[in-house]
mmCIF file of C-alpha atoms and ligand atoms in Angstrom:
data_model
loop_
_atom_site.group_PDB
_atom_site.id
_atom_site.type_symbol
_atom_site.label_atom_id
_atom_site.label_comp_id
_atom_site.label_asym_id
_atom_site.label_seq_id
_atom_site.Cartn_x
_atom_site.Cartn_y
_atom_site.Cartn_z
ATOM 1 C CA MET A 1 47.749 28.707 43.654
ATOM 2 C CA GLN A 2 48.885 27.912 47.138
ATOM 3 C CA THR A 3 45.954 27.331 49.358
ATOM 4 C CA SER A 4 47.737 25.845 52.346
ATOM 5 C CA ALA A 5 46.909 27.423 55.670
ATOM 6 C CA ASN A 6 49.118 30.211 56.903
ATOM 7 C CA THR A 7 52.141 28.976 58.738
ATOM 8 C CA GLY A 8 53.249 32.292 60.134
ATOM 9 C CA GLY A 9 50.838 32.428 63.026
ATOM 10 C CA ASP A 10 52.852 30.207 65.329
ATOM 11 C CA PRO A 11 52.563 31.992 68.692
ATOM 12 C CA MET A 12 56.025 30.709 69.627
ATOM 13 C CA SER A 13 57.790 32.461 66.753
ATOM 14 C CA PRO A 14 57.827 36.240 66.456
ATOM 15 C CA GLY A 15 56.002 37.780 63.523
ATOM 16 C CA SER A 16 57.971 39.122 60.585
ATOM 17 C CA PHE A 17 57.625 42.706 61.856
ATOM 18 C CA GLU A 18 59.287 42.002 65.213
ATOM 19 C CA ARG A 19 61.899 39.907 63.497
ATOM 20 C CA ALA A 20 62.757 42.661 60.993
ATOM 21 C CA LYS A 21 62.855 45.348 63.679
ATOM 22 C CA ALA A 22 65.438 43.316 65.576
ATOM 23 C CA ILE A 23 67.813 42.941 62.608
ATOM 24 C CA GLU A 24 70.977 44.827 63.412
ATOM 25 C CA THR A 25 73.944 45.729 61.277
ATOM 26 C CA PRO A 26 75.572 49.132 61.586
ATOM 27 C CA ILE A 27 74.763 51.522 58.754
ATOM 28 C CA ARG A 28 76.518 54.851 58.294
ATOM 29 C CA LEU A 29 75.850 56.563 54.992
ATOM 30 C CA ARG A 30 78.525 58.650 53.313
ATOM 31 C CA ARG A 31 76.595 59.433 50.177
ATOM 32 C CA ALA A 32 73.067 59.417 48.796
ATOM 33 C CA ASP A 33 72.051 59.912 45.163
ATOM 34 C CA LEU A 34 68.697 60.388 43.521
ATOM 35 C CA PHE A 35 67.902 59.751 39.880
ATOM 36 C CA MET A 36 64.722 60.763 38.122
ATOM 37 C CA LEU A 37 64.407 58.369 35.210
ATOM 38 C CA SER A 38 62.233 58.593 32.159
ATOM 39 C CA LEU A 39 61.610 55.027 31.044
ATOM 40 C CA PRO A 40 60.232 54.136 27.615
ATOM 41 C CA MET A 41 57.219 51.854 28.016
ATOM 42 C CA CYS A 42 56.696 49.195 25.388
ATOM 43 C CA ARG A 43 52.939 49.004 25.941
ATOM 44 C CA THR A 44 50.062 51.075 27.191
ATOM 45 C CA PHE A 45 48.723 50.072 30.603
ATOM 46 C CA LYS A 46 45.121 51.167 31.060
ATOM 47 C CA SER A 47 42.975 50.866 34.165
ATOM 48 C CA ALA A 48 39.955 52.679 35.607
ATOM 49 C CA TYR A 49 42.398 55.558 36.242
ATOM 50 C CA GLY A 50 43.294 56.029 32.581
ATOM 51 C CA ALA A 51 46.309 55.032 30.538
ATOM 52 C CA SER A 52 50.039 54.969 31.313
ATOM 53 C CA THR A 53 51.760 55.208 27.982
ATOM 54 C CA GLY A 54 54.905 56.521 26.284
ATOM 55 C CA MET A 55 57.461 57.558 28.885
ATOM 56 C CA LYS A 56 57.037 56.828 32.591
ATOM 57 C CA ARG A 57 59.097 58.419 35.327
ATOM 58 C CA ALA A 58 60.567 56.458 38.216
ATOM 59 C CA ILE A 59 62.795 57.687 41.035
ATOM 60 C CA LEU A 60 65.796 55.701 42.190
ATOM 61 C CA VAL A 61 67.623 56.127 45.485
ATOM 62 C CA ARG A 62 71.240 54.992 45.711
ATOM 63 C CA LEU A 63 72.712 54.855 49.207
ATOM 64 C CA GLU A 64 76.401 54.294 49.905
ATOM 65 C CA ASP A 65 77.694 53.116 53.255
ATOM 66 C CA ASP A 66 80.997 54.235 54.785
ATOM 67 C CA ASP A 67 82.434 50.834 53.909
ATOM 68 C CA GLY A 68 81.476 51.258 50.232
ATOM 69 C CA THR A 69 78.410 49.000 50.292
ATOM 70 C CA VAL A 70 75.729 50.293 47.929
ATOM 71 C CA GLY A 71 71.961 49.739 48.069
ATOM 72 C CA TRP A 72 69.303 50.863 45.583
ATOM 73 C CA GLY A 73 65.609 51.548 46.114
ATOM 74 C CA GLU A 74 62.811 52.533 43.745
ATOM 75 C CA ALA A 75 59.854 54.893 44.068
ATOM 76 C CA PRO A 76 57.487 54.080 41.184
ATOM 77 C CA ALA A 77 55.240 57.082 41.843
ATOM 78 C CA PRO A 78 52.565 57.292 39.142
ATOM 79 C CA GLU A 79 52.650 60.286 36.798
ATOM 80 C CA ARG A 80 49.333 61.530 38.138
ATOM 81 C CA PRO A 81 48.179 61.194 41.771
ATOM 82 C CA VAL A 82 45.195 59.006 40.955
ATOM 83 C CA TYR A 83 46.110 55.723 42.633
ATOM 84 C CA GLY A 84 47.417 57.462 45.750
ATOM 85 C CA THR A 85 48.415 61.036 46.496
ATOM 86 C CA ASP A 86 52.138 60.640 45.746
ATOM 87 C CA THR A 87 53.670 62.185 42.609
ATOM 88 C CA PRO A 88 57.177 61.987 41.109
ATOM 89 C CA GLU A 89 57.859 65.675 41.917
ATOM 90 C CA GLY A 90 56.628 65.414 45.495
ATOM 91 C CA THR A 91 58.490 62.166 46.100
ATOM 92 C CA TRP A 92 61.686 63.731 44.783
ATOM 93 C CA SER A 93 61.505 66.770 47.014
ATOM 94 C CA VAL A 94 60.605 64.784 50.137
ATOM 95 C CA LEU A 95 63.591 62.511 49.557
ATOM 96 C CA ALA A 96 66.026 65.326 48.709
ATOM 97 C CA ASP A 97 64.876 67.882 51.285
ATOM 98 C CA LEU A 98 63.607 65.816 54.210
ATOM 99 C CA ILE A 99 64.374 62.120 54.245
ATOM 100 C CA LEU A 100 67.915 61.790 52.937
ATOM 101 C CA PRO A 101 69.496 64.798 54.721
ATOM 102 C CA GLY A 102 68.241 63.284 57.987
ATOM 103 C CA VAL A 103 70.138 60.036 57.586
ATOM 104 C CA MET A 104 73.560 61.136 56.338
ATOM 105 C CA ALA A 105 76.702 60.548 58.379
ATOM 106 C CA ARG A 106 74.887 59.143 61.403
ATOM 107 C CA THR A 107 75.359 55.648 62.737
ATOM 108 C CA PHE A 108 72.222 53.489 62.802
ATOM 109 C CA SER A 109 71.945 50.035 64.305
ATOM 110 C CA GLY A 110 69.944 48.796 61.321
ATOM 111 C CA PRO A 111 67.232 49.624 58.743
ATOM 112 C CA SER A 112 64.456 49.910 61.310
ATOM 113 C CA GLN A 113 66.336 52.520 63.348
ATOM 114 C CA LEU A 114 67.093 54.426 60.159
ATOM 115 C CA ALA A 115 63.426 54.381 59.131
ATOM 116 C CA LYS A 116 62.510 55.915 62.495
ATOM 117 C CA THR A 117 64.021 59.227 61.323
ATOM 118 C CA TRP A 118 61.080 59.835 58.962
ATOM 119 C CA GLU A 119 58.374 58.247 61.101
ATOM 120 C CA ASP A 120 56.807 61.628 61.896
ATOM 121 C CA LEU A 121 56.148 62.470 58.222
ATOM 122 C CA LEU A 122 52.589 61.856 57.147
ATOM 123 C CA GLY A 123 52.036 60.099 53.840
ATOM 124 C CA GLN A 124 55.001 60.222 51.425
ATOM 125 C CA HIS A 125 54.792 56.467 51.131
ATOM 126 C CA TYR A 126 56.715 56.102 47.883
ATOM 127 C CA ALA A 127 59.616 58.205 49.187
ATOM 128 C CA LYS A 128 59.738 56.287 52.474
ATOM 129 C CA HIS A 129 59.623 52.962 50.692
ATOM 130 C CA ALA A 130 62.480 53.870 48.338
ATOM 131 C CA ALA A 131 64.752 54.999 51.187
ATOM 132 C CA GLU A 132 63.864 52.103 53.469
ATOM 133 C CA SER A 133 64.347 49.474 50.796
ATOM 134 C CA ALA A 134 67.780 50.846 49.827
ATOM 135 C CA SER A 135 68.804 50.516 53.479
ATOM 136 C CA TRP A 136 67.581 46.897 53.523
ATOM 137 C CA ALA A 137 69.708 46.209 50.456
ATOM 138 C CA ILE A 138 72.741 47.578 52.318
ATOM 139 C CA ALA A 139 72.000 45.536 55.457
ATOM 140 C CA SER A 140 71.535 42.379 53.417
ATOM 141 C CA GLU A 141 74.764 42.966 51.518
ATOM 142 C CA LYS A 142 76.741 43.669 54.677
ATOM 143 C CA MET A 143 75.391 40.579 56.410
ATOM 144 C CA GLY A 144 75.847 38.430 53.300
ATOM 145 C CA VAL A 145 72.290 37.149 53.687
ATOM 146 C CA PRO A 146 69.637 37.441 50.941
ATOM 147 C CA LEU A 147 66.615 39.537 51.885
ATOM 148 C CA ALA A 148 64.156 36.643 51.763
ATOM 149 C CA LEU A 149 66.222 34.644 54.200
ATOM 150 C CA MET A 150 66.795 37.640 56.461
ATOM 151 C CA TRP A 151 63.042 38.373 56.596
ATOM 152 C CA GLY A 152 61.963 34.796 57.299
ATOM 153 C CA GLY A 153 60.787 33.800 53.838
ATOM 154 C CA VAL A 154 59.558 30.241 53.478
ATOM 155 C CA ARG A 155 59.282 29.766 49.735
ATOM 156 C CA ALA A 156 61.836 30.045 46.965
ATOM 157 C CA ARG A 157 59.368 30.324 44.106
ATOM 158 C CA ILE A 158 56.456 32.713 43.822
ATOM 159 C CA PRO A 159 53.378 31.836 41.749
ATOM 160 C CA VAL A 160 52.591 34.830 39.578
ATOM 161 C CA GLY A 161 49.708 36.168 37.588
ATOM 162 C CA GLU A 162 49.518 38.958 35.061
ATOM 163 C CA SER A 163 47.494 42.122 35.534
ATOM 164 C CA PHE A 164 45.823 42.742 32.153
ATOM 165 C CA SER A 165 45.241 46.256 30.980
ATOM 166 C CA ILE A 166 41.987 47.501 29.501
ATOM 167 C CA TYR A 167 42.207 46.995 25.725
ATOM 168 C CA ASP A 168 40.463 48.555 22.740
ATOM 169 C CA ASN A 169 38.535 45.346 22.166
ATOM 170 C CA THR A 170 38.041 41.890 23.664
ATOM 171 C CA GLU A 171 39.895 40.104 20.839
ATOM 172 C CA LEU A 172 43.124 41.947 21.595
ATOM 173 C CA LEU A 173 42.791 41.062 25.269
ATOM 174 C CA LEU A 174 42.134 37.371 24.542
ATOM 175 C CA ASP A 175 45.223 37.230 22.290
ATOM 176 C CA GLU A 176 47.354 38.811 24.990
ATOM 177 C CA ILE A 177 46.067 36.419 27.655
ATOM 178 C CA ALA A 178 46.742 33.394 25.425
ATOM 179 C CA LEU A 179 50.334 34.566 24.980
ATOM 180 C CA ARG A 180 50.891 35.102 28.700
ATOM 181 C CA LEU A 181 49.375 31.759 29.674
ATOM 182 C CA GLN A 182 51.760 30.112 27.212
ATOM 183 C CA GLU A 183 54.619 31.865 28.963
ATOM 184 C CA GLY A 184 53.474 30.354 32.252
ATOM 185 C CA PHE A 185 51.363 32.990 34.027
ATOM 186 C CA SER A 186 48.894 31.014 36.047
ATOM 187 C CA ARG A 187 46.336 33.568 37.256
ATOM 188 C CA ILE A 188 44.503 36.153 35.185
ATOM 189 C CA LYS A 189 43.665 39.552 36.702
ATOM 190 C CA LEU A 190 41.545 41.816 34.536
ATOM 191 C CA LYS A 191 41.358 45.540 35.006
ATOM 192 C CA ILE A 192 37.694 46.518 34.843
ATOM 193 C CA ALA A 193 35.848 49.840 34.561
ATOM 194 C CA PRO A 194 32.287 50.799 33.630
ATOM 195 C CA GLY A 195 31.851 49.646 30.014
ATOM 196 C CA TRP A 196 34.629 47.037 30.281
ATOM 197 C CA ASP A 197 33.406 44.514 32.777
ATOM 198 C CA VAL A 198 30.857 41.687 32.772
ATOM 199 C CA SER A 199 30.866 40.821 29.062
ATOM 200 C CA VAL A 200 34.664 40.945 28.871
ATOM 201 C CA VAL A 201 35.122 38.931 32.057
ATOM 202 C CA SER A 202 32.623 36.325 30.814
ATOM 203 C CA ALA A 203 34.447 36.077 27.476
ATOM 204 C CA VAL A 204 37.738 35.497 29.279
ATOM 205 C CA LYS A 205 36.223 32.930 31.581
ATOM 206 C CA ASN A 206 34.793 31.025 28.604
ATOM 207 C CA ALA A 207 38.013 31.218 26.618
ATOM 208 C CA PHE A 208 40.259 30.082 29.479
ATOM 209 C CA PRO A 209 38.134 27.861 31.693
ATOM 210 C CA GLY A 210 39.851 26.641 34.808
ATOM 211 C CA THR A 211 42.457 29.418 35.016
ATOM 212 C CA PRO A 212 42.024 31.349 38.271
ATOM 213 C CA LEU A 213 40.461 34.685 37.374
ATOM 214 C CA SER A 214 40.116 37.940 39.310
ATOM 215 C CA VAL A 215 39.168 41.532 38.540
ATOM 216 C CA ASP A 216 40.548 44.865 39.726
ATOM 217 C CA ALA A 217 38.169 47.833 39.591
ATOM 218 C CA ASN A 218 40.619 50.433 40.954
ATOM 219 C CA CYS A 219 37.843 52.279 42.823
ATOM 220 C CA GLY A 220 35.832 52.777 39.635
ATOM 221 C CA TYR A 221 32.295 52.014 40.877
ATOM 222 C CA THR A 222 29.761 52.836 43.571
ATOM 223 C CA VAL A 223 27.629 50.334 45.492
ATOM 224 C CA GLU A 224 24.716 51.292 43.223
ATOM 225 C CA SER A 225 26.557 51.457 39.894
ATOM 226 C CA GLY A 226 28.480 48.187 39.866
ATOM 227 C CA PRO A 227 27.309 44.977 38.160
ATOM 228 C CA TRP A 228 27.799 43.115 41.433
ATOM 229 C CA LYS A 229 25.330 40.299 40.979
ATOM 230 C CA GLU A 230 26.691 39.439 37.532
ATOM 231 C CA LEU A 231 30.297 39.544 38.708
ATOM 232 C CA ASP A 232 29.458 37.502 41.785
ATOM 233 C CA ASP A 233 28.002 34.783 39.542
ATOM 234 C CA LEU A 234 31.281 34.431 37.637
ATOM 235 C CA ASP A 235 33.051 32.552 40.430
ATOM 236 C CA LEU A 236 35.981 34.952 40.592
ATOM 237 C CA LEU A 237 38.908 34.593 42.978
ATOM 238 C CA MET A 238 38.291 38.119 44.185
ATOM 239 C CA ILE A 239 37.056 41.579 43.230
ATOM 240 C CA GLU A 240 39.898 43.990 43.945
ATOM 241 C CA GLN A 241 38.988 47.435 45.239
ATOM 242 C CA PRO A 242 35.515 47.860 43.736
ATOM 243 C CA LEU A 243 34.858 51.164 45.561
ATOM 244 C CA PRO A 244 37.005 54.145 46.613
ATOM 245 C CA GLY A 245 39.726 53.391 49.144
ATOM 246 C CA ASP A 246 38.187 55.314 52.038
ATOM 247 C CA ALA A 247 34.632 53.996 51.462
ATOM 248 C CA LEU A 248 35.019 51.386 54.193
ATOM 249 C CA MET A 249 31.388 51.320 55.291
ATOM 250 C CA GLU A 250 30.206 50.929 51.703
ATOM 251 C CA LEU A 251 32.785 48.212 51.044
ATOM 252 C CA SER A 252 31.536 46.394 54.103
ATOM 253 C CA THR A 253 27.928 46.656 52.912
ATOM 254 C CA LEU A 254 28.910 45.421 49.474
ATOM 255 C CA GLN A 255 30.990 42.553 50.854
ATOM 256 C CA SER A 256 28.041 41.391 52.948
ATOM 257 C CA THR A 257 25.989 40.907 49.766
ATOM 258 C CA LEU A 258 28.698 39.022 47.829
ATOM 259 C CA GLN A 259 30.015 35.477 47.882
ATOM 260 C CA THR A 260 33.174 36.652 46.109
ATOM 261 C CA PRO A 261 35.811 38.066 48.442
ATOM 262 C CA ILE A 262 36.675 41.737 48.077
ATOM 263 C CA CYS A 263 40.426 42.367 48.030
ATOM 264 C CA LEU A 264 41.706 45.572 49.605
ATOM 265 C CA ASP A 265 44.271 47.519 47.577
ATOM 266 C CA GLU A 266 43.747 51.312 47.688
ATOM 267 C CA SER A 267 42.033 50.923 51.115
ATOM 268 C CA ALA A 268 45.104 49.279 52.648
ATOM 269 C CA THR A 269 47.373 52.281 53.106
ATOM 270 C CA GLY A 270 48.930 51.139 56.370
ATOM 271 C CA TYR A 271 48.603 48.772 59.296
ATOM 272 C CA ASN A 272 45.892 50.807 61.040
ATOM 273 C CA THR A 273 43.713 51.348 57.985
ATOM 274 C CA THR A 274 44.012 47.701 56.968
ATOM 275 C CA ARG A 275 43.118 46.540 60.455
ATOM 276 C CA THR A 276 40.098 48.832 60.553
ATOM 277 C CA ALA A 277 38.977 47.712 57.097
ATOM 278 C CA LEU A 278 39.264 44.032 57.966
ATOM 279 C CA HIS A 279 37.435 44.465 61.251
ATOM 280 C CA LEU A 280 34.622 46.284 59.455
ATOM 281 C CA GLY A 281 34.341 43.438 56.952
ATOM 282 C CA ALA A 282 35.293 45.741 54.066
ATOM 283 C CA GLY A 283 37.240 42.908 52.448
ATOM 284 C CA ARG A 284 38.488 39.363 52.951
ATOM 285 C CA ILE A 285 41.815 39.440 51.095
ATOM 286 C CA VAL A 286 44.685 41.967 51.226
ATOM 287 C CA ASN A 287 46.969 43.080 48.413
ATOM 288 C CA ILE A 288 50.234 44.011 50.172
ATOM 289 C CA LYS A 289 52.119 46.522 48.044
ATOM 290 C CA PRO A 290 55.323 48.059 49.434
ATOM 291 C CA PRO A 291 55.275 51.571 47.888
ATOM 292 C CA ARG A 292 51.602 52.057 48.760
ATOM 293 C CA LEU A 293 52.257 51.017 52.359
ATOM 294 C CA GLY A 294 55.341 53.221 52.722
ATOM 295 C CA GLY A 295 57.996 50.575 53.204
ATOM 296 C CA LEU A 296 58.788 47.002 54.063
ATOM 297 C CA LEU A 297 58.284 47.337 57.820
ATOM 298 C CA GLU A 298 54.684 48.392 57.284
ATOM 299 C CA CYS A 299 54.295 45.441 54.901
ATOM 300 C CA PHE A 300 55.569 43.073 57.588
ATOM 301 C CA ALA A 301 53.076 44.483 60.085
ATOM 302 C CA VAL A 302 50.189 44.042 57.632
ATOM 303 C CA HIS A 303 51.449 40.572 56.740
ATOM 304 C CA ASP A 304 51.467 39.543 60.397
ATOM 305 C CA LEU A 305 47.980 40.978 60.869
ATOM 306 C CA CYS A 306 46.717 38.916 57.919
ATOM 307 C CA VAL A 307 48.341 35.780 59.337
ATOM 308 C CA ASP A 308 46.750 36.399 62.742
ATOM 309 C CA LEU A 309 43.319 36.998 61.249
ATOM 310 C CA GLU A 310 43.716 34.160 58.723
ATOM 311 C CA VAL A 311 43.145 36.578 55.877
ATOM 312 C CA PRO A 312 44.868 35.520 52.631
ATOM 313 C CA ALA A 313 47.377 38.046 51.281
ATOM 314 C CA TRP A 314 49.368 38.493 48.098
ATOM 315 C CA CYS A 315 52.033 40.843 46.837
ATOM 316 C CA GLY A 316 50.840 43.508 44.407
ATOM 317 C CA GLY A 317 52.924 45.543 41.986
ATOM 318 C CA THR A 318 53.190 49.166 40.918
ATOM 319 C CA LEU A 319 54.865 48.738 37.530
ATOM 320 C CA GLU A 320 58.288 48.570 39.198
ATOM 321 C CA THR A 321 61.469 47.838 37.288
ATOM 322 C CA GLY A 322 63.616 44.896 38.396
ATOM 323 C CA ILE A 323 64.925 47.050 41.259
ATOM 324 C CA GLY A 324 61.578 47.370 43.025
ATOM 325 C CA ARG A 325 60.501 43.888 42.010
ATOM 326 C CA GLY A 326 63.546 42.405 43.796
ATOM 327 C CA PHE A 327 62.117 43.592 47.133
ATOM 328 C CA ASN A 328 58.606 42.475 46.196
ATOM 329 C CA LEU A 329 59.811 38.958 45.401
ATOM 330 C CA ALA A 330 61.654 38.640 48.713
ATOM 331 C CA LEU A 331 58.584 39.940 50.544
ATOM 332 C CA ALA A 332 56.295 37.494 48.721
ATOM 333 C CA SER A 333 58.352 34.598 50.109
ATOM 334 C CA LEU A 334 56.883 35.197 53.607
ATOM 335 C CA PRO A 335 54.398 32.614 54.884
ATOM 336 C CA GLY A 336 51.251 34.759 54.758
ATOM 337 C CA PHE A 337 51.528 35.386 51.002
ATOM 338 C CA THR A 338 49.300 32.490 50.024
ATOM 339 C CA MET A 339 47.995 33.786 46.687
ATOM 340 C CA HIS A 340 49.517 34.641 43.280
ATOM 341 C CA ALA A 341 51.572 37.845 43.101
ATOM 342 C CA ASP A 342 51.307 40.566 40.428
ATOM 343 C CA MET A 343 54.929 40.272 39.413
ATOM 344 C CA SER A 344 55.235 40.414 35.662
ATOM 345 C CA PRO A 345 58.823 40.880 34.502
ATOM 346 C CA ALA A 346 59.870 44.392 33.471
ATOM 347 C CA ARG A 347 60.010 43.387 29.787
ATOM 348 C CA ILE A 348 56.203 43.354 29.712
ATOM 349 C CA PHE A 349 56.000 47.090 30.417
ATOM 350 C CA TYR A 350 59.424 48.543 29.622
ATOM 351 C CA GLU A 351 61.744 48.494 26.635
ATOM 352 C CA GLU A 352 64.663 47.790 28.946
ATOM 353 C CA ASP A 353 65.040 46.735 32.564
ATOM 354 C CA LEU A 354 67.583 48.389 34.894
ATOM 355 C CA VAL A 355 69.012 45.153 36.263
ATOM 356 C CA GLU A 356 71.093 42.393 34.724
ATOM 357 C CA PRO A 357 70.445 39.530 34.960
ATOM 358 C CA THR A 358 66.763 40.303 35.372
ATOM 359 C CA PHE A 359 64.087 37.713 36.173
ATOM 360 C CA ASP A 360 61.396 36.048 34.146
ATOM 361 C CA ILE A 361 58.515 33.688 34.548
ATOM 362 C CA GLU A 362 59.246 30.001 34.321
ATOM 363 C CA LEU A 363 56.965 27.443 32.718
ATOM 364 C CA ASP A 364 55.550 26.258 36.020
ATOM 365 C CA GLY A 365 54.076 29.736 36.502
ATOM 366 C CA CYS A 366 56.558 30.833 39.158
ATOM 367 C CA ILE A 367 59.379 33.324 39.538
ATOM 368 C CA SER A 368 62.393 32.458 41.672
ATOM 369 C CA VAL A 369 63.061 34.586 44.727
ATOM 370 C CA PRO A 370 66.496 36.212 44.343
ATOM 371 C CA SER A 371 69.209 34.325 46.162
ATOM 372 C CA ARG A 372 71.776 37.140 46.078
ATOM 373 C CA PRO A 373 72.372 39.374 49.079
ATOM 374 C CA GLY A 374 71.654 43.075 48.585
ATOM 375 C CA ASN A 375 69.472 44.191 45.688
ATOM 376 C CA GLY A 376 68.218 40.857 44.480
ATOM 377 C CA PHE A 377 69.141 41.755 40.924
ATOM 378 C CA PRO A 378 72.342 43.680 40.118
ATOM 379 C CA VAL A 379 71.643 47.256 38.995
ATOM 380 C CA VAL A 380 73.320 48.393 35.752
ATOM 381 C CA PRO A 381 74.586 51.954 36.483
ATOM 382 C CA GLU A 382 75.072 52.700 32.767
ATOM 383 C CA ARG A 383 71.322 52.201 32.167
ATOM 384 C CA VAL A 384 70.424 54.343 35.149
ATOM 385 C CA GLU A 385 72.632 57.110 33.703
ATOM 386 C CA ARG A 386 71.173 56.693 30.218
ATOM 387 C CA PHE A 387 67.549 57.067 31.372
ATOM 388 C CA ALA A 388 68.243 59.766 33.987
ATOM 389 C CA ILE A 389 66.693 63.172 33.333
ATOM 390 C CA ARG A 390 67.591 64.688 36.731
ATOM 391 C CA ARG A 391 70.126 63.937 39.438
ATOM 392 C CA TRP A 392 70.699 64.953 43.037
ATOM 393 C CA SER A 393 73.512 64.025 45.335
ATOM 394 C CA SER A 394 74.185 64.599 49.024
ATOM 395 C CA GLY A 395 77.855 64.896 48.078
ATOM 396 C CA SER A 396 80.609 63.106 49.890
ATOM 397 C CA THR A 397 80.769 63.740 53.615
ATOM 398 C CA LYS A 398 84.059 61.928 53.975
HETATM 399 O O1 OSB B 401 45.864 48.370 41.145
HETATM 400 O O2 OSB B 401 47.177 46.750 41.331
HETATM 401 C C1 OSB B 401 46.932 47.888 40.898
HETATM 402 C C2 OSB B 401 49.777 49.124 38.661
HETATM 403 C C3 OSB B 401 49.909 50.415 39.110
HETATM 404 C C4 OSB B 401 49.071 50.876 40.099
HETATM 405 C C5 OSB B 401 48.082 50.048 40.616
HETATM 406 C C6 OSB B 401 47.964 48.731 40.192
HETATM 407 C C7 OSB B 401 48.803 48.286 39.163
HETATM 408 C C8 OSB B 401 48.711 46.948 38.585
HETATM 409 C C9 OSB B 401 49.942 46.410 37.893
HETATM 410 O O3 OSB B 401 47.701 46.293 38.560
HETATM 411 C C10 OSB B 401 50.573 45.344 38.660
HETATM 412 C C11 OSB B 401 52.018 45.165 38.308
HETATM 413 O O4 OSB B 401 52.868 46.012 38.677
HETATM 414 O O5 OSB B 401 52.347 44.137 37.697
HETATM 415 MG MG1 MG B 402 44.822 47.007 42.449
#
């Protein structure tokens, strides 16, 4: 794990948000396409919210510039609105009816000006993220500069951990962890829920002593119901989102009784909410997750806030394919991302990724930040077509 102090707080250099806002390259879109995919999962992923299993939908946005440059973005909206309020159906209609029609055949000075067109919409974070990220891919491609470099990234390799599902029994979990540690994952994050917590976490800690260990409760407890004292005694890196996202006062009360830092995930829905939560003492670490925050610009703002407040941050995941993960990896290269990312390769969840070549973990526990301009990993259109169950197109405006 990187524990070095943040280097992004230099008052002489602008934060990543100001830097990104100032990036200019003309964008004029002649075509936009949406694909609703149904992706076969190769494992069940279970958290306090229940299980994702079988087929999982994901929405892809494909934007095409007047000069032929193409950028892809991904909205990994969960099947059920349990993690946030976004759904695949809602995300689709917001993109098709509101966001994409507003950006066609107009000249924008860059991604941040384009994103201003949907600024007035409340929520709809997955839709906004998908459209904004596709426009970043276009800007990066046109400028011939990889996203990480364009955004001010400072590291080429991201230390990654695996987020372990809730299993039917502890043995199965221990076997899975052993396999992933062999592959190189260097931080263990366990999903916990009432009935699957202290004894499982203790078993993992005993079986893999010395490996950084954290837990993610996905809002599954109350201040009264959680085994806080027992968890606090386990010397965890963090307890991610122990209480509901909007329970900021309760989170603050809980944090004041714990040595272990609370990490904000579901509570950190934007710059303002994250700032409020941190000022209330509701947590001491932030999981920065692009779809949850509604785009990269919001991520940059939260990143800069964390750097200013000296709050450690890390890049979370939302079961993205290699398309979404390409943006996450570039984001995680920024200076404030001082802790392991949740960035398991798509092969862990899906039978097939949508990009080729895709990425994987290397034996030192890191994943390389893509060095290609545009979508960090090249999208395979044939696979997109094969998994597509619905399509929408703005049509050519040429
Ligand atoms: O809480 O971090 C979470 C996946 C979907 C929604 C919420 C979460 C997660 C994960 C998986 O933990 C992380 C990943 O994508 O690798
Ligand atoms: Mg989480």
